[in-house]
Coordinates of C-alpha atoms in Angstrom, one line a residue:
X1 CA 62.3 81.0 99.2
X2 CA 59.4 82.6 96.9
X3 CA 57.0 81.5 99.5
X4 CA 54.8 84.9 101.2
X5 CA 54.7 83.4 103.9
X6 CA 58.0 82.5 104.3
X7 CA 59.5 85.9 103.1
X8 CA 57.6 87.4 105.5
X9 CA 58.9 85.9 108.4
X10 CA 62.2 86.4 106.9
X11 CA 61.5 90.2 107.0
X12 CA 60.1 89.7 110.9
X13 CA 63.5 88.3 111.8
X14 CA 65.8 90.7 110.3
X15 CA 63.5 93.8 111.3
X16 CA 63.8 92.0 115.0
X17 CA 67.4 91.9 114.6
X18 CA 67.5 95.7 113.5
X19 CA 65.5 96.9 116.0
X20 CA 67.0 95.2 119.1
X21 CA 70.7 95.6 117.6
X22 CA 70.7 98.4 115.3
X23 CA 68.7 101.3 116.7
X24 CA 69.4 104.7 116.5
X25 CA 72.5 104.9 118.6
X26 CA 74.1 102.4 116.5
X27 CA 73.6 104.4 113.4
X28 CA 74.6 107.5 114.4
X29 CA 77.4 105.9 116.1
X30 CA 78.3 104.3 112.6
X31 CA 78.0 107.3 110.5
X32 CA 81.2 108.0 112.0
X33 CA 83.3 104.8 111.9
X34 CA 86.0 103.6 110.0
X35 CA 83.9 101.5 107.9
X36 CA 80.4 103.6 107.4
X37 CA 78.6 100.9 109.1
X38 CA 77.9 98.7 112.6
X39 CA 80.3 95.8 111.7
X40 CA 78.9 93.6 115.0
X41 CA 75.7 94.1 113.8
X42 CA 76.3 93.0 110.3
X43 CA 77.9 90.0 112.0
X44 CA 74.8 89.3 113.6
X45 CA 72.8 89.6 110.5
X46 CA 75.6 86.9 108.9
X47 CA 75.5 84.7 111.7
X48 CA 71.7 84.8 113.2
X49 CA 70.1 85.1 109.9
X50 CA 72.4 84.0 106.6
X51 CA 71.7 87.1 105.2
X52 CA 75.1 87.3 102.6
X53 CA 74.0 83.7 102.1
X54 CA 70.8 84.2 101.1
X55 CA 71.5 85.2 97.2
X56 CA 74.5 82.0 97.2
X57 CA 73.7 79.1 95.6
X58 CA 73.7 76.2 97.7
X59 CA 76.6 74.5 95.5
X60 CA 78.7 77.4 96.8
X61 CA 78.0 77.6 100.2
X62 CA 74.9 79.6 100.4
X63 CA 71.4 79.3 100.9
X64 CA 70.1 79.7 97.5
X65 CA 66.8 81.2 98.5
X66 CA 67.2 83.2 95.4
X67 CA 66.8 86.9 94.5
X68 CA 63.7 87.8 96.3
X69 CA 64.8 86.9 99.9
X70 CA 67.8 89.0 99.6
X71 CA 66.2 92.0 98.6
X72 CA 63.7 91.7 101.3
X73 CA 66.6 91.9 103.7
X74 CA 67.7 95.0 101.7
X75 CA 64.3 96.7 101.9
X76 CA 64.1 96.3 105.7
X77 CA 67.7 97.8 105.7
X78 CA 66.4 100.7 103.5
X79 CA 64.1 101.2 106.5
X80 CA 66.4 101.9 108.9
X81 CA 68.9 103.6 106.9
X82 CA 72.0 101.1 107.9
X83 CA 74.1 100.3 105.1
X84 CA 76.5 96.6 105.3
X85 CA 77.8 95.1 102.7
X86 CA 74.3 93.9 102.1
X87 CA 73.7 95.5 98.4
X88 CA 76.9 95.9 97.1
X89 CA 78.3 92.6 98.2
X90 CA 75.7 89.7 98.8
X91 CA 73.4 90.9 95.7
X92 CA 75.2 92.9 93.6
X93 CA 79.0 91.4 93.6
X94 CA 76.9 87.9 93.8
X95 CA 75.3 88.4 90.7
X96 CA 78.4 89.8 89.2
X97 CA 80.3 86.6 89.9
X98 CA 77.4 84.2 89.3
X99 CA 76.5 85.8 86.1
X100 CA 80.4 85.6 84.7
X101 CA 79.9 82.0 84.4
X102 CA 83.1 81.2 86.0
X103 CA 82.8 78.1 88.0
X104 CA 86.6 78.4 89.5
X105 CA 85.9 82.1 90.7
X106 CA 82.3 81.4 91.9
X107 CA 83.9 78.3 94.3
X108 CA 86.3 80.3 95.4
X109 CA 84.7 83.6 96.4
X110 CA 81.0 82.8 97.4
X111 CA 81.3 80.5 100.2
X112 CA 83.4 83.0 102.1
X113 CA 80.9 85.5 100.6
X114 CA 78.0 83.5 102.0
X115 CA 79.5 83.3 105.9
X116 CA 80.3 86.5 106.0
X117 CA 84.1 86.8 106.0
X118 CA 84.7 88.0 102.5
X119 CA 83.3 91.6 100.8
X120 CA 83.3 92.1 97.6
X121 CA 82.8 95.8 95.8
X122 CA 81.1 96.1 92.2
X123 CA 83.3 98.2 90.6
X124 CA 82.2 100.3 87.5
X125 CA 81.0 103.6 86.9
X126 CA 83.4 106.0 84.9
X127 CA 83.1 110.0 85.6
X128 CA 80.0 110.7 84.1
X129 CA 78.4 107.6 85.4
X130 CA 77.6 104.1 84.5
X131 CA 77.0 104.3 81.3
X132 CA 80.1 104.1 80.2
X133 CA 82.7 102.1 82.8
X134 CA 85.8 104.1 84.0
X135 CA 88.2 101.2 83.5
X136 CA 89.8 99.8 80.8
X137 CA 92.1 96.6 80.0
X138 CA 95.3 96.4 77.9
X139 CA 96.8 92.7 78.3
X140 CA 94.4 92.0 81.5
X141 CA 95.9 95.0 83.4
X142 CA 93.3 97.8 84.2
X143 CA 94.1 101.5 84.2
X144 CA 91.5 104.0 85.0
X145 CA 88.9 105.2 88.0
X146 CA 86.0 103.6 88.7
X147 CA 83.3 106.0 91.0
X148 CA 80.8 105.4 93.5
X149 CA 81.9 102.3 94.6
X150 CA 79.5 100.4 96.8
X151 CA 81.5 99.8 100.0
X152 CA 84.9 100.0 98.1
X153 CA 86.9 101.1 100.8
X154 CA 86.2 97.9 103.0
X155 CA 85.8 95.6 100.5
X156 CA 88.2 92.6 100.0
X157 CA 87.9 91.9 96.4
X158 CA 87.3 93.8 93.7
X159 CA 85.0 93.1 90.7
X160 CA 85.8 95.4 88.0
X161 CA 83.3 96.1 85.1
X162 CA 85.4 97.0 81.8
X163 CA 84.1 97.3 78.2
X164 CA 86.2 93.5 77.7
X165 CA 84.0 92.4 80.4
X166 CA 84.9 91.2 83.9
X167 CA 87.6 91.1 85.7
X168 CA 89.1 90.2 89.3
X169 CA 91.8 91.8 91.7
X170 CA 92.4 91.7 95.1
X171 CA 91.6 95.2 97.0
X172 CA 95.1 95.0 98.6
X173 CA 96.9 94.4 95.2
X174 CA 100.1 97.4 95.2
X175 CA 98.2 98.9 91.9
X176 CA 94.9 99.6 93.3
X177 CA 94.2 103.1 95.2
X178 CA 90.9 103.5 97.4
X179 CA 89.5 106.8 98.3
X180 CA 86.6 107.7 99.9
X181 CA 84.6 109.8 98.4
X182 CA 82.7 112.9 100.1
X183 CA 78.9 112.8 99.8
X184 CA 75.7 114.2 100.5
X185 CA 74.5 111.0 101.7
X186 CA 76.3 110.2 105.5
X187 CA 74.0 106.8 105.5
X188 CA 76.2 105.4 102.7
X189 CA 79.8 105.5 101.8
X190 CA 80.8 105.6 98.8
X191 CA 84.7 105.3 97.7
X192 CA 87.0 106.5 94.5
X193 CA 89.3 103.3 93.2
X194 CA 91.8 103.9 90.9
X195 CA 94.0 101.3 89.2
X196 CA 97.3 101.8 88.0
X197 CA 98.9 99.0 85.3
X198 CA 97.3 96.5 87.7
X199 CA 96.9 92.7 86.8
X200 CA 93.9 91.1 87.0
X201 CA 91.8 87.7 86.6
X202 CA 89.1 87.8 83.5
X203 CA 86.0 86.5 84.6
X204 CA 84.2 86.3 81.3
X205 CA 80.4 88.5 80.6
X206 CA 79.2 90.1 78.1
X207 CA 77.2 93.7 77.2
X208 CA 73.9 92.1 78.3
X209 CA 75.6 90.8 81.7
X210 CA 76.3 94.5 82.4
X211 CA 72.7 94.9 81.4
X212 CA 71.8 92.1 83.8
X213 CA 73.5 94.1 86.6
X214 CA 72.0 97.3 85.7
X215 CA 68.5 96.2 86.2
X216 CA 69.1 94.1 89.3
X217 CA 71.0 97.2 90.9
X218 CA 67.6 99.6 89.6
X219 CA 65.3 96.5 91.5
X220 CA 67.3 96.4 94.7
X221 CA 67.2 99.9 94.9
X222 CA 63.4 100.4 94.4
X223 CA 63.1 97.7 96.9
X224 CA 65.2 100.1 99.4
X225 CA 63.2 103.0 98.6
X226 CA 60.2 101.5 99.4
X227 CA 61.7 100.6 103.3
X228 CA 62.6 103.9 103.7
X229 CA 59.5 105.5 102.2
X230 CA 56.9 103.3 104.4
X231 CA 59.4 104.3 108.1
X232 CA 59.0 107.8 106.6
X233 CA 55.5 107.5 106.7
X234 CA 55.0 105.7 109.8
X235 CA 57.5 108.4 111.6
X236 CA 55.6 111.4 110.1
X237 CA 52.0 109.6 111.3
X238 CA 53.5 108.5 114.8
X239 CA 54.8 112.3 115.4
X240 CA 51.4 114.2 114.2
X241 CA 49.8 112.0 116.8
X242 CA 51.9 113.6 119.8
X243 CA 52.8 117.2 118.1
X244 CA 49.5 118.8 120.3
X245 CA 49.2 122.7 118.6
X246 CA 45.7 124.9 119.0
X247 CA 44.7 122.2 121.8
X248 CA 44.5 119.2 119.9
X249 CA 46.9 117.0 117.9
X250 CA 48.0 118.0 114.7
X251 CA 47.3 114.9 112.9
X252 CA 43.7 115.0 113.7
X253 CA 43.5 118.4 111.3
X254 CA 42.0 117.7 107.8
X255 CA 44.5 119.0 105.6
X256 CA 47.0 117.1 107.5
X257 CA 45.1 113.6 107.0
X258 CA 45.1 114.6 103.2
X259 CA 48.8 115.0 103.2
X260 CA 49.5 111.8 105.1
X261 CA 46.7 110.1 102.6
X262 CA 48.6 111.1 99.7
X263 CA 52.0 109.6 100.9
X264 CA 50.5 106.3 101.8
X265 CA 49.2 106.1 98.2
X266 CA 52.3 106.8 97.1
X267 CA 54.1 104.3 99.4
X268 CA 51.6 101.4 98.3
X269 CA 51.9 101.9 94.7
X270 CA 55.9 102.1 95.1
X271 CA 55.4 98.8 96.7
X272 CA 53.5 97.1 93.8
X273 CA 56.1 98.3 91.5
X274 CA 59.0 97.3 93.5
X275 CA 57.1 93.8 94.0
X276 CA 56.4 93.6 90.3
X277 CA 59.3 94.5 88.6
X278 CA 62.0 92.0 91.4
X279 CA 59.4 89.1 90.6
X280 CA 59.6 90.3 86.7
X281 CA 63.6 89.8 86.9
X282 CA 63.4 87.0 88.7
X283 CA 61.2 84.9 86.6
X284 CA 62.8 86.6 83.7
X285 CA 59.4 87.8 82.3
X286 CA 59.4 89.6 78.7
X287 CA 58.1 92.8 80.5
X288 CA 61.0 93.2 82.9
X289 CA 62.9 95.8 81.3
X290 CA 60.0 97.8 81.0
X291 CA 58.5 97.0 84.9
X292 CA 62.4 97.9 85.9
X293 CA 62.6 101.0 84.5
X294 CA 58.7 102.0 85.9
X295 CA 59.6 100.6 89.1
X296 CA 63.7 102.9 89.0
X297 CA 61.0 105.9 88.0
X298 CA 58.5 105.9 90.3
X299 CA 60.1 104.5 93.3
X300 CA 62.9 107.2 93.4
X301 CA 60.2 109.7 93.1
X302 CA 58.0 108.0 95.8
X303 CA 61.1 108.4 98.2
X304 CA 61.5 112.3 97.3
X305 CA 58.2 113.0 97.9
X306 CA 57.8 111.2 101.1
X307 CA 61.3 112.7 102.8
X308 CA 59.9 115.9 102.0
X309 CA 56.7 115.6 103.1
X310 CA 58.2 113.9 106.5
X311 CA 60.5 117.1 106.9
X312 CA 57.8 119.6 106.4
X313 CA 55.4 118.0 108.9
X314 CA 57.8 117.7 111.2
X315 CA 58.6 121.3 111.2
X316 CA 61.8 122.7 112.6
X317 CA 62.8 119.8 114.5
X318 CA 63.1 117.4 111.1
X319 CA 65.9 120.1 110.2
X320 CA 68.3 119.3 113.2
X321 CA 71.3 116.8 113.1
X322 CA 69.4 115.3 116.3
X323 CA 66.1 113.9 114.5
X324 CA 66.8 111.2 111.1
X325 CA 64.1 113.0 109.0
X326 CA 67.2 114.9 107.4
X327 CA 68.8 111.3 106.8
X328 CA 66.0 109.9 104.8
X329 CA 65.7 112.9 102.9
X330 CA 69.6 112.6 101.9
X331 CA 69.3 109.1 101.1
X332 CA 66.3 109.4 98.9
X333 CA 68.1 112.3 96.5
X334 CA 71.2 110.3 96.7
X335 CA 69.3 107.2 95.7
X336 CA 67.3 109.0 92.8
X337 CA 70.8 109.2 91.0
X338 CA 72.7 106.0 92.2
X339 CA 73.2 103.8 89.2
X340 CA 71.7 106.1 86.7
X341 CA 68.3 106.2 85.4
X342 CA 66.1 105.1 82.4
X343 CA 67.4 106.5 79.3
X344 CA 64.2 107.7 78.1
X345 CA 60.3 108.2 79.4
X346 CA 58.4 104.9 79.3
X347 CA 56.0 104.6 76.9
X348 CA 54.2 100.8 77.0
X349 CA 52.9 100.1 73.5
X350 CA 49.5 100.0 72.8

């Protein structure tokens, strides 16, 4: 599916979906859940659409539309703030197991992957992040902590990144502990895992299949950035259209348009770089590394800029746990720092 047209009416249908079954209520009433997200509406999202099937080859059960459709669906979830086992399951613990090259493992997981009925959680960073993994193997048992793991506490299998590569264990397995860990962020949960002597199944990869999943976790999150950024905007132009001070709307005062000028160009220009650097990895262009990094940059700063702005022109009111300004402004500093950042500036060569 690397059609326009067609991803756009992919992104129609699940913004439908979102806005009929996931509104506000439905957030708010999952920031408090068990799980950290609306499990009947991720259901819907499985069912109506094939959403976790999207990034599945169709040998395995899934759709096989490829990379590109299943980070639209993540960028429209990036608009509304709802969090399902969208990212770190159906792209990220995907591309984990595709990329392994284990045919056994990849016919076993995915097609319960791609209907919906299995989880999977990417589990990797050590204690000063993911640059260096905080588990390690001695005779394919693993011993260590792995942090900020994508929906680790619901998950149902586990796919650990070591510095031998790969490795499988079931979430339940007597060895494995799951904590949740406390975050800025309430849109997102985020978990603790620690394993303990516990055997597990090599899967095979390699330093550049870490790599792989570095950049593809940067891409998917620019492509959520730029969701939330653009229902930032739209929120913040929608509001200064009511807000009435001194007689007359608020948005109809000068230095106000400027403001609201300024985060649209930032919002566009996010988008190009999202849109350049996910086509980059997908076509595996020469430049990808470089348009990943630009795109990891400038997208996380896009986000920043844009919750603030939305806060201030909001006033008081974007301060309160009642109104989601404060939300988007959480997730877009927690985002900024989610799988670490480019090691250096970018400099393209002359």
């Amino acid at each position: 599916m690397s059609d326009v047209t067609e991803l756009g009416q992919l992104a129609d249908t699940v913004r439908a979906v979102l806005a009929k079954h996931g509104d506000r209520e439905v957030l708010r009433r999952a920031l408090e859940s068990e799980t950290g997200y609306d499990e009947q509406l991720w259901t819907l999202l499985c069912e109506q659409v094939g959403v976790a099937a999207l990034a599945v080859p169709e040998e395995y059960g899934g759709i096989g539309a490829g990379l590109e459709a299943a980070l639209v669906v993540v960028e429209e979830l990036g608009r509304t703030l709802h969090a399902p086992p969208m990212l770190g399951s159906a792209v990220l613990g995907v591309r984990a197991v595709l990329s392994s090259g284990d045919g056994e493992a990849c016919g076993r997981l995915l097609p319960e992957v791609a209907e919906g009925a299995r989880t999977l959680a990417l589990c990797w960073a050590g204690e000063r992040g993911w640059d260096e993994p905080g588990v390690r193997v001695v005779d394919e048992r693993l011993s260590g902590t792995a942090h900020y793991v994508l929906d680790g506490s619901t998950a149902d299998t586990l796919i650990v990144v070591t510095p031998e590569g790969l490795f499988e264990i079931d979430a339940a397995a007597p060895q494995v502990a799951r904590t949740v860990s406390p975050t800025m962020d309430p849109t997102r949960r985020l978990s603790r895992i620690t394993f303990t002597d516990a055997p597990a199944r090599p899967l095979g990869g390699t330093a550049r299949t870490v790599s792989r999943l570095r950049e593809l976790a940067w891409a998917a999150l620019a492509a959520e950035q730029v969701g939330a950024a653009d229902h930032c905007l739209a929120m913040t132009v929608e509001y200064t259209k009511s807000r009435v001070q001194f007689g007359r709307p608020i948005g109809s005062f000068q230095a106000l348009k400027h403001r609201m000028a300024d985060m649209y160009v930032l919002v566009e220009s996010a988008r190009s770089a999202a849109h350049t650097a996910i086509t980059a990895l997908s076509t595996e262009s020469p430049s990808a590394t470089l348009d990943l990094a630009a795109a990891r940059i400038h997208c996380s700063q896009t986000l920043s800029a844009v919750a603030a702005e939305t806060v201030q022109l909001h006033g008081g009111i974007a301060i309160t746990w009642e109104h989601d300004a404060h939300l988007y402004f959480k997730r877009a500093h927690a985002d900024a720092y989610l799988f670490g950042t480019p090691a250096r500036p970018l400099a393209r060569p002359a």
